JSON list of C-alpha atoms in Angstrom, two decimals:
[
{"chain": "Z", "resi": 1, "resn": "MET", "atom": "CA", "xyz": [198.41, 182.07, 73.42]},
{"chain": "Z", "resi": 2, "resn": "ARG", "atom": "CA", "xyz": [201.11, 184.49, 72.63]},
{"chain": "Z", "resi": 3, "resn": "GLU", "atom": "CA", "xyz": [202.06, 182.45, 69.46]},
{"chain": "Z", "resi": 4, "resn": "GLU", "atom": "CA", "xyz": [198.52, 182.88, 68.55]},
{"chain": "Z", "resi": 5, "resn": "LEU", "atom": "CA", "xyz": [198.45, 186.53, 69.16]},
{"chain": "Z", "resi": 6, "resn": "ARG", "atom": "CA", "xyz": [201.20, 186.99, 67.36]},
{"chain": "Z", "resi": 7, "resn": "SER", "atom": "CA", "xyz": [199.79, 185.46, 64.27]},
{"chain": "Z", "resi": 8, "resn": "ALA", "atom": "CA", "xyz": [196.67, 187.49, 64.97]},
{"chain": "Z", "resi": 9, "resn": "PRO", "atom": "CA", "xyz": [197.73, 190.33, 62.82]},
{"chain": "Z", "resi": 10, "resn": "ILE", "atom": "CA", "xyz": [199.13, 188.00, 60.19]},
{"chain": "Z", "resi": 11, "resn": "GLU", "atom": "CA", "xyz": [195.24, 186.63, 60.14]},
{"chain": "Z", "resi": 12, "resn": "THR", "atom": "CA", "xyz": [194.27, 190.02, 60.14]},
{"chain": "Z", "resi": 13, "resn": "LYS", "atom": "CA", "xyz": [196.33, 191.05, 56.89]},
{"chain": "Z", "resi": 14, "resn": "ARG", "atom": "CA", "xyz": [195.15, 188.56, 55.18]},
{"chain": "Z", "resi": 15, "resn": "LEU", "atom": "CA", "xyz": [192.02, 188.30, 55.64]},
{"chain": "Z", "resi": 16, "resn": "ASN", "atom": "CA", "xyz": [192.17, 192.27, 55.01]},
{"chain": "Z", "resi": 17, "resn": "ASP", "atom": "CA", "xyz": [193.55, 191.34, 51.64]},
{"chain": "Z", "resi": 18, "resn": "THR", "atom": "CA", "xyz": [190.86, 188.58, 51.04]},
{"chain": "Z", "resi": 19, "resn": "VAL", "atom": "CA", "xyz": [187.89, 191.63, 52.08]},
{"chain": "Z", "resi": 20, "resn": "ALA", "atom": "CA", "xyz": [189.97, 194.10, 49.74]},
{"chain": "Z", "resi": 21, "resn": "VAL", "atom": "CA", "xyz": [189.69, 191.28, 46.33]},
{"chain": "Z", "resi": 22, "resn": "LEU", "atom": "CA", "xyz": [185.60, 190.50, 47.37]},
{"chain": "Z", "resi": 23, "resn": "THR", "atom": "CA", "xyz": [185.16, 194.50, 46.90]},
{"chain": "Z", "resi": 24, "resn": "GLY", "atom": "CA", "xyz": [187.47, 194.83, 44.13]},
{"chain": "Z", "resi": 25, "resn": "ARG", "atom": "CA", "xyz": [185.55, 192.15, 42.41]},
{"chain": "Z", "resi": 26, "resn": "LEU", "atom": "CA", "xyz": [182.49, 193.45, 44.06]},
{"chain": "Z", "resi": 27, "resn": "THR", "atom": "CA", "xyz": [182.95, 196.67, 42.58]},
{"chain": "Z", "resi": 28, "resn": "GLU", "atom": "CA", "xyz": [183.67, 195.57, 38.98]},
{"chain": "Z", "resi": 29, "resn": "CYS", "atom": "CA", "xyz": [180.11, 192.81, 38.94]},
{"chain": "Z", "resi": 30, "resn": "GLU", "atom": "CA", "xyz": [178.55, 196.68, 39.50]},
{"chain": "Z", "resi": 31, "resn": "GLY", "atom": "CA", "xyz": [180.09, 198.34, 36.82]},
{"chain": "Z", "resi": 32, "resn": "ARG", "atom": "CA", "xyz": [179.06, 195.07, 34.47]},
{"chain": "Z", "resi": 33, "resn": "PHE", "atom": "CA", "xyz": [175.50, 195.16, 35.99]},
{"chain": "Z", "resi": 34, "resn": "GLY", "atom": "CA", "xyz": [175.24, 199.11, 35.06]},
{"chain": "Z", "resi": 35, "resn": "VAL", "atom": "CA", "xyz": [176.05, 198.44, 31.28]},
{"chain": "Z", "resi": 36, "resn": "LEU", "atom": "CA", "xyz": [173.63, 195.82, 31.16]},
{"chain": "Z", "resi": 37, "resn": "ASN", "atom": "CA", "xyz": [170.80, 197.48, 32.82]},
{"chain": "Z", "resi": 38, "resn": "LYS", "atom": "CA", "xyz": [171.49, 200.79, 30.75]},
{"chain": "Z", "resi": 39, "resn": "ARG", "atom": "CA", "xyz": [171.21, 198.03, 27.57]},
{"chain": "Z", "resi": 40, "resn": "VAL", "atom": "CA", "xyz": [168.48, 196.76, 28.76]},
{"chain": "Z", "resi": 41, "resn": "ILE", "atom": "CA", "xyz": [166.49, 199.64, 29.02]},
{"chain": "Z", "resi": 42, "resn": "THR", "atom": "CA", "xyz": [168.05, 200.59, 25.78]},
{"chain": "Z", "resi": 43, "resn": "LEU", "atom": "CA", "xyz": [166.35, 198.06, 24.29]},
{"chain": "Z", "resi": 44, "resn": "GLU", "atom": "CA", "xyz": [163.27, 198.12, 25.87]},
{"chain": "Z", "resi": 45, "resn": "THR", "atom": "CA", "xyz": [163.33, 201.53, 24.31]},
{"chain": "Z", "resi": 46, "resn": "ARG", "atom": "CA", "xyz": [163.84, 199.99, 21.10]},
{"chain": "Z", "resi": 47, "resn": "LEU", "atom": "CA", "xyz": [161.66, 197.73, 21.48]},
{"chain": "Z", "resi": 48, "resn": "THR", "atom": "CA", "xyz": [157.76, 199.78, 22.50]},
{"chain": "Z", "resi": 49, "resn": "THR", "atom": "CA", "xyz": [159.18, 202.11, 19.97]},
{"chain": "Z", "resi": 50, "resn": "GLU", "atom": "CA", "xyz": [158.58, 199.48, 17.19]},
{"chain": "Z", "resi": 51, "resn": "LYS", "atom": "CA", "xyz": [156.50, 197.92, 18.54]},
{"chain": "Z", "resi": 52, "resn": "VAL", "atom": "CA", "xyz": [154.27, 201.63, 18.12]},
{"chain": "Z", "resi": 53, "resn": "ASP", "atom": "CA", "xyz": [156.10, 201.87, 14.60]},
{"chain": "Z", "resi": 54, "resn": "ASN", "atom": "CA", "xyz": [154.42, 198.33, 13.51]},
{"chain": "Z", "resi": 55, "resn": "ALA", "atom": "CA", "xyz": [151.17, 199.86, 14.81]},
{"chain": "Z", "resi": 56, "resn": "SER", "atom": "CA", "xyz": [151.40, 202.53, 12.43]},
{"chain": "Z", "resi": 57, "resn": "LEU", "atom": "CA", "xyz": [152.24, 200.22, 8.92]},
{"chain": "Z", "resi": 58, "resn": "ILE", "atom": "CA", "xyz": [150.48, 197.82, 9.88]},
{"chain": "Z", "resi": 59, "resn": "ALA", "atom": "CA", "xyz": [147.31, 200.98, 9.98]},
{"chain": "Z", "resi": 60, "resn": "GLU", "atom": "CA", "xyz": [148.76, 202.48, 6.95]},
{"chain": "Z", "resi": 61, "resn": "ILE", "atom": "CA", "xyz": [148.49, 198.79, 5.31]},
{"chain": "Z", "resi": 62, "resn": "ASP", "atom": "CA", "xyz": [145.22, 198.55, 5.58]},
{"chain": "Z", "resi": 63, "resn": "ARG", "atom": "CA", "xyz": [144.24, 202.26, 4.50]},
{"chain": "Z", "resi": 64, "resn": "MET", "atom": "CA", "xyz": [146.59, 201.44, 0.99]},
{"chain": "Z", "resi": 65, "resn": "LYS", "atom": "CA", "xyz": [144.75, 198.13, 1.14]},
{"chain": "Z", "resi": 66, "resn": "SER", "atom": "CA", "xyz": [141.28, 200.81, 0.86]},
{"chain": "Z", "resi": 67, "resn": "GLU", "atom": "CA", "xyz": [142.07, 203.03, -1.10]},
{"chain": "Z", "resi": 68, "resn": "LEU", "atom": "CA", "xyz": [143.14, 200.30, -3.78]},
{"chain": "Z", "resi": 69, "resn": "ASN", "atom": "CA", "xyz": [139.56, 198.65, -3.49]},
{"chain": "Z", "resi": 70, "resn": "ASP", "atom": "CA", "xyz": [138.10, 202.28, -3.83]},
{"chain": "Z", "resi": 71, "resn": "ARG", "atom": "CA", "xyz": [140.32, 202.45, -7.35]},
{"chain": "Z", "resi": 72, "resn": "ASP", "atom": "CA", "xyz": [139.65, 199.64, -8.32]},
{"chain": "Z", "resi": 73, "resn": "GLN", "atom": "CA", "xyz": [135.27, 199.74, -8.01]},
{"chain": "Z", "resi": 74, "resn": "ASP", "atom": "CA", "xyz": [136.26, 203.25, -9.49]},
{"chain": "Z", "resi": 75, "resn": "LEU", "atom": "CA", "xyz": [137.16, 201.20, -12.73]},
{"chain": "Z", "resi": 76, "resn": "LEU", "atom": "CA", "xyz": [134.51, 198.90, -12.12]},
{"chain": "Z", "resi": 77, "resn": "LEU", "atom": "CA", "xyz": [132.16, 201.49, -13.02]},
{"chain": "Z", "resi": 78, "resn": "THR", "atom": "CA", "xyz": [133.31, 202.09, -16.73]},
{"chain": "Z", "resi": 79, "resn": "GLU", "atom": "CA", "xyz": [133.54, 198.43, -17.77]},
{"chain": "Z", "resi": 80, "resn": "LEU", "atom": "CA", "xyz": [130.64, 196.33, -19.66]},
{"chain": "Z", "resi": 81, "resn": "GLU", "atom": "CA", "xyz": [130.99, 192.43, -20.17]},
{"chain": "Z", "resi": 82, "resn": "VAL", "atom": "CA", "xyz": [129.53, 191.57, -23.64]},
{"chain": "Z", "resi": 83, "resn": "THR", "atom": "CA", "xyz": [129.42, 187.49, -23.64]},
{"chain": "Z", "resi": 84, "resn": "CYS", "atom": "CA", "xyz": [128.15, 184.20, -26.01]},
{"chain": "Z", "resi": 85, "resn": "ILE", "atom": "CA", "xyz": [130.30, 186.06, -28.91]},
{"chain": "Z", "resi": 86, "resn": "GLN", "atom": "CA", "xyz": [131.84, 183.24, -30.73]},
{"chain": "Z", "resi": 87, "resn": "GLU", "atom": "CA", "xyz": [135.76, 183.18, -30.72]},
{"chain": "Z", "resi": 88, "resn": "GLN", "atom": "CA", "xyz": [137.26, 183.79, -34.48]},
{"chain": "Z", "resi": 89, "resn": "PRO", "atom": "CA", "xyz": [140.89, 183.55, -35.43]},
{"chain": "Z", "resi": 90, "resn": "ASN", "atom": "CA", "xyz": [141.99, 187.54, -35.94]},
{"chain": "Z", "resi": 91, "resn": "GLU", "atom": "CA", "xyz": [138.97, 189.40, -35.07]},
{"chain": "Z", "resi": 92, "resn": "SER", "atom": "CA", "xyz": [138.96, 193.08, -34.63]},
{"chain": "Z", "resi": 93, "resn": "LEU", "atom": "CA", "xyz": [137.54, 193.66, -30.70]},
{"chain": "Z", "resi": 94, "resn": "LEU", "atom": "CA", "xyz": [137.05, 197.28, -31.18]},
{"chain": "Z", "resi": 95, "resn": "HIS", "atom": "CA", "xyz": [134.90, 196.21, -34.89]},
{"chain": "Z", "resi": 96, "resn": "ILE", "atom": "CA", "xyz": [132.90, 193.77, -32.79]},
{"chain": "Z", "resi": 97, "resn": "ILE", "atom": "CA", "xyz": [132.13, 195.77, -30.03]},
{"chain": "Z", "resi": 98, "resn": "GLY", "atom": "CA", "xyz": [131.34, 199.04, -32.51]},
{"chain": "Z", "resi": 99, "resn": "THR", "atom": "CA", "xyz": [128.64, 197.17, -34.67]},
{"chain": "Z", "resi": 100, "resn": "VAL", "atom": "CA", "xyz": [127.54, 195.44, -30.52]},
{"chain": "Z", "resi": 101, "resn": "ALA", "atom": "CA", "xyz": [127.25, 199.26, -29.98]},
{"chain": "Z", "resi": 102, "resn": "THR", "atom": "CA", "xyz": [125.30, 199.88, -33.54]},
{"chain": "Z", "resi": 103, "resn": "LYS", "atom": "CA", "xyz": [123.01, 197.20, -33.05]},
{"chain": "Z", "resi": 104, "resn": "LEU", "atom": "CA", "xyz": [121.38, 198.37, -29.79]},
{"chain": "Z", "resi": 105, "resn": "GLY", "atom": "CA", "xyz": [120.62, 202.06, -31.27]},
{"chain": "Z", "resi": 106, "resn": "VAL", "atom": "CA", "xyz": [123.44, 203.62, -29.27]},
{"chain": "Z", "resi": 107, "resn": "HIS", "atom": "CA", "xyz": [126.71, 205.76, -31.48]},
{"chain": "Z", "resi": 108, "resn": "LEU", "atom": "CA", "xyz": [130.10, 204.31, -29.84]},
{"chain": "Z", "resi": 109, "resn": "ASP", "atom": "CA", "xyz": [133.06, 206.74, -31.39]},
{"chain": "Z", "resi": 110, "resn": "GLU", "atom": "CA", "xyz": [136.73, 204.99, -30.84]},
{"chain": "Z", "resi": 111, "resn": "GLN", "atom": "CA", "xyz": [137.62, 207.69, -28.74]},
{"chain": "Z", "resi": 112, "resn": "ASP", "atom": "CA", "xyz": [135.00, 206.42, -26.24]},
{"chain": "Z", "resi": 113, "resn": "ILE", "atom": "CA", "xyz": [136.63, 203.04, -26.15]},
{"chain": "Z", "resi": 114, "resn": "VAL", "atom": "CA", "xyz": [139.97, 202.95, -23.56]},
{"chain": "Z", "resi": 115, "resn": "SER", "atom": "CA", "xyz": [140.72, 199.11, -24.20]},
{"chain": "Z", "resi": 116, "resn": "VAL", "atom": "CA", "xyz": [138.63, 195.99, -25.58]},
{"chain": "Z", "resi": 117, "resn": "VAL", "atom": "CA", "xyz": [140.08, 192.23, -24.72]},
{"chain": "Z", "resi": 118, "resn": "ARG", "atom": "CA", "xyz": [138.69, 188.42, -23.96]},
{"chain": "Z", "resi": 119, "resn": "MET", "atom": "CA", "xyz": [139.06, 187.93, -20.60]},
{"chain": "Z", "resi": 120, "resn": "GLY", "atom": "CA", "xyz": [139.95, 184.33, -19.31]},
{"chain": "Z", "resi": 121, "resn": "ARG", "atom": "CA", "xyz": [142.51, 181.42, -21.16]},
{"chain": "Z", "resi": 122, "resn": "VAL", "atom": "CA", "xyz": [142.06, 180.59, -24.72]},
{"chain": "Z", "resi": 123, "resn": "LEU", "atom": "CA", "xyz": [140.29, 178.19, -25.08]},
{"chain": "Z", "resi": 124, "resn": "ASP", "atom": "CA", "xyz": [140.38, 175.26, -27.42]},
{"chain": "Z", "resi": 125, "resn": "VAL", "atom": "CA", "xyz": [137.56, 175.77, -29.69]},
{"chain": "Z", "resi": 126, "resn": "SER", "atom": "CA", "xyz": [137.77, 171.46, -30.64]},
{"chain": "Z", "resi": 127, "resn": "GLN", "atom": "CA", "xyz": [136.38, 171.44, -27.65]},
{"chain": "Z", "resi": 128, "resn": "THR", "atom": "CA", "xyz": [132.98, 169.27, -27.81]},
{"chain": "Z", "resi": 129, "resn": "SER", "atom": "CA", "xyz": [130.99, 171.91, -24.95]},
{"chain": "Z", "resi": 130, "resn": "ALA", "atom": "CA", "xyz": [127.86, 173.67, -25.61]},
{"chain": "Z", "resi": 131, "resn": "LEU", "atom": "CA", "xyz": [129.35, 177.39, -26.76]},
{"chain": "Z", "resi": 132, "resn": "PRO", "atom": "CA", "xyz": [133.11, 176.21, -28.10]},
{"chain": "Z", "resi": 133, "resn": "GLY", "atom": "CA", "xyz": [135.63, 178.93, -27.56]},
{"chain": "Z", "resi": 134, "resn": "THR", "atom": "CA", "xyz": [133.39, 182.22, -26.03]},
{"chain": "Z", "resi": 135, "resn": "ARG", "atom": "CA", "xyz": [135.10, 184.27, -23.64]},
{"chain": "Z", "resi": 136, "resn": "PRO", "atom": "CA", "xyz": [133.40, 187.02, -22.35]},
{"chain": "Z", "resi": 137, "resn": "ILE", "atom": "CA", "xyz": [134.56, 190.51, -24.12]},
{"chain": "Z", "resi": 138, "resn": "VAL", "atom": "CA", "xyz": [135.59, 193.12, -21.68]},
{"chain": "Z", "resi": 139, "resn": "VAL", "atom": "CA", "xyz": [135.19, 196.43, -22.46]},
{"chain": "Z", "resi": 140, "resn": "ARG", "atom": "CA", "xyz": [136.25, 199.89, -20.65]},
{"chain": "Z", "resi": 141, "resn": "LEU", "atom": "CA", "xyz": [135.05, 202.72, -22.04]},
{"chain": "Z", "resi": 142, "resn": "ALA", "atom": "CA", "xyz": [135.99, 206.62, -20.77]},
{"chain": "Z", "resi": 143, "resn": "ARG", "atom": "CA", "xyz": [132.78, 207.60, -19.27]},
{"chain": "Z", "resi": 144, "resn": "ARG", "atom": "CA", "xyz": [130.40, 206.15, -17.29]},
{"chain": "Z", "resi": 145, "resn": "ALA", "atom": "CA", "xyz": [127.46, 207.88, -19.19]},
{"chain": "Z", "resi": 146, "resn": "VAL", "atom": "CA", "xyz": [128.43, 205.55, -22.52]},
{"chain": "Z", "resi": 147, "resn": "ARG", "atom": "CA", "xyz": [128.96, 202.65, -20.30]},
{"chain": "Z", "resi": 148, "resn": "ASP", "atom": "CA", "xyz": [125.45, 203.42, -18.46]},
{"chain": "Z", "resi": 149, "resn": "ARG", "atom": "CA", "xyz": [123.84, 204.60, -22.20]},
{"chain": "Z", "resi": 150, "resn": "LEU", "atom": "CA", "xyz": [124.18, 200.09, -23.76]},
{"chain": "Z", "resi": 151, "resn": "LEU", "atom": "CA", "xyz": [123.66, 198.73, -20.55]},
{"chain": "Z", "resi": 152, "resn": "GLU", "atom": "CA", "xyz": [120.30, 200.76, -20.57]},
{"chain": "Z", "resi": 153, "resn": "ALA", "atom": "CA", "xyz": [119.93, 200.43, -24.42]},
{"chain": "Z", "resi": 154, "resn": "ALA", "atom": "CA", "xyz": [120.56, 196.32, -23.90]},
{"chain": "Z", "resi": 155, "resn": "ARG", "atom": "CA", "xyz": [117.57, 196.19, -21.56]},
{"chain": "Z", "resi": 156, "resn": "VAL", "atom": "CA", "xyz": [115.73, 197.77, -23.88]},
{"chain": "Z", "resi": 157, "resn": "ARG", "atom": "CA", "xyz": [117.03, 195.54, -26.39]},
{"chain": "Z", "resi": 158, "resn": "ARG", "atom": "CA", "xyz": [116.97, 192.22, -24.68]},
{"chain": "Z", "resi": 159, "resn": "GLY", "atom": "CA", "xyz": [115.92, 189.96, -28.04]},
{"chain": "Z", "resi": 160, "resn": "VAL", "atom": "CA", "xyz": [118.66, 191.27, -30.47]},
{"chain": "Z", "resi": 161, "resn": "THR", "atom": "CA", "xyz": [120.83, 189.14, -31.74]},
{"chain": "Z", "resi": 162, "resn": "THR", "atom": "CA", "xyz": [124.18, 189.01, -33.69]},
{"chain": "Z", "resi": 163, "resn": "GLU", "atom": "CA", "xyz": [122.00, 187.91, -37.33]},
{"chain": "Z", "resi": 164, "resn": "GLY", "atom": "CA", "xyz": [123.86, 190.92, -39.62]},
{"chain": "Z", "resi": 165, "resn": "MET", "atom": "CA", "xyz": [126.85, 191.64, -37.75]},
{"chain": "Z", "resi": 166, "resn": "GLY", "atom": "CA", "xyz": [129.07, 190.22, -39.89]},
{"chain": "Z", "resi": 167, "resn": "LEU", "atom": "CA", "xyz": [130.94, 186.94, -37.73]},
{"chain": "Z", "resi": 168, "resn": "PRO", "atom": "CA", "xyz": [130.41, 184.01, -40.13]},
{"chain": "Z", "resi": 169, "resn": "ASP", "atom": "CA", "xyz": [128.42, 182.28, -37.07]},
{"chain": "Z", "resi": 170, "resn": "LYS", "atom": "CA", "xyz": [125.36, 181.59, -37.12]},
{"chain": "Z", "resi": 171, "resn": "PRO", "atom": "CA", "xyz": [122.80, 184.28, -35.92]},
{"chain": "Z", "resi": 172, "resn": "GLY", "atom": "CA", "xyz": [122.88, 183.41, -32.23]},
{"chain": "Z", "resi": 173, "resn": "HIS", "atom": "CA", "xyz": [121.37, 186.32, -28.52]},
{"chain": "Z", "resi": 174, "resn": "PHE", "atom": "CA", "xyz": [125.17, 188.17, -26.52]},
{"chain": "Z", "resi": 175, "resn": "PHE", "atom": "CA", "xyz": [123.86, 189.46, -23.15]}
]
C-alpha cells in the first residue's frame, strides 16, 4: 500500500500532463471552430446578398425586355407590307413603292421612306408554285401619318392592280 501511495504522485503528475495536453488540444479546436464559424457567417451573408442582387438583376432584365418590346411595337407603327408584286432581278424597291403610292393616289416623297426591303429568303424563280418570287416588300416610313394615308387609300381602292406600273409581268392585284 505504501508503494502504491508513493506511486500516486507520479500517476497524478502523469494524469495532470494528459489533462494539460487535452486542454491545449481543446483550446486549439475552439480556435479553429471560431474561424470556421466566422467563415460560415460570411458565406451566409454573401449568399443572402447575392440572392437580393440576383432578384434585382432579374427585375432589371424583365424591365429591359418590356422596354425592347415597346420599342419594337413603336417601330411597327411606321411599317407597311406590300405583297403580290413579282420580284425582278435588279429591281428598284424605292421606285416600286413610289409607283404603288401613286397608283393609290397618295403623294410619297423620298424623304418619307426610311427603308425598303424584301423580307424572307430568296425564292428560286424556277419553282413551280403559284406565285414564284413574290417575297413581301416591307417599307419603314418616317411618320405614322404617311402609313395611315397609304392604308386608307389601299382600303378605298381595293381592286387596284399593277397595270400601268411598268412591271414586266402581267397585271395582278397587290395588297
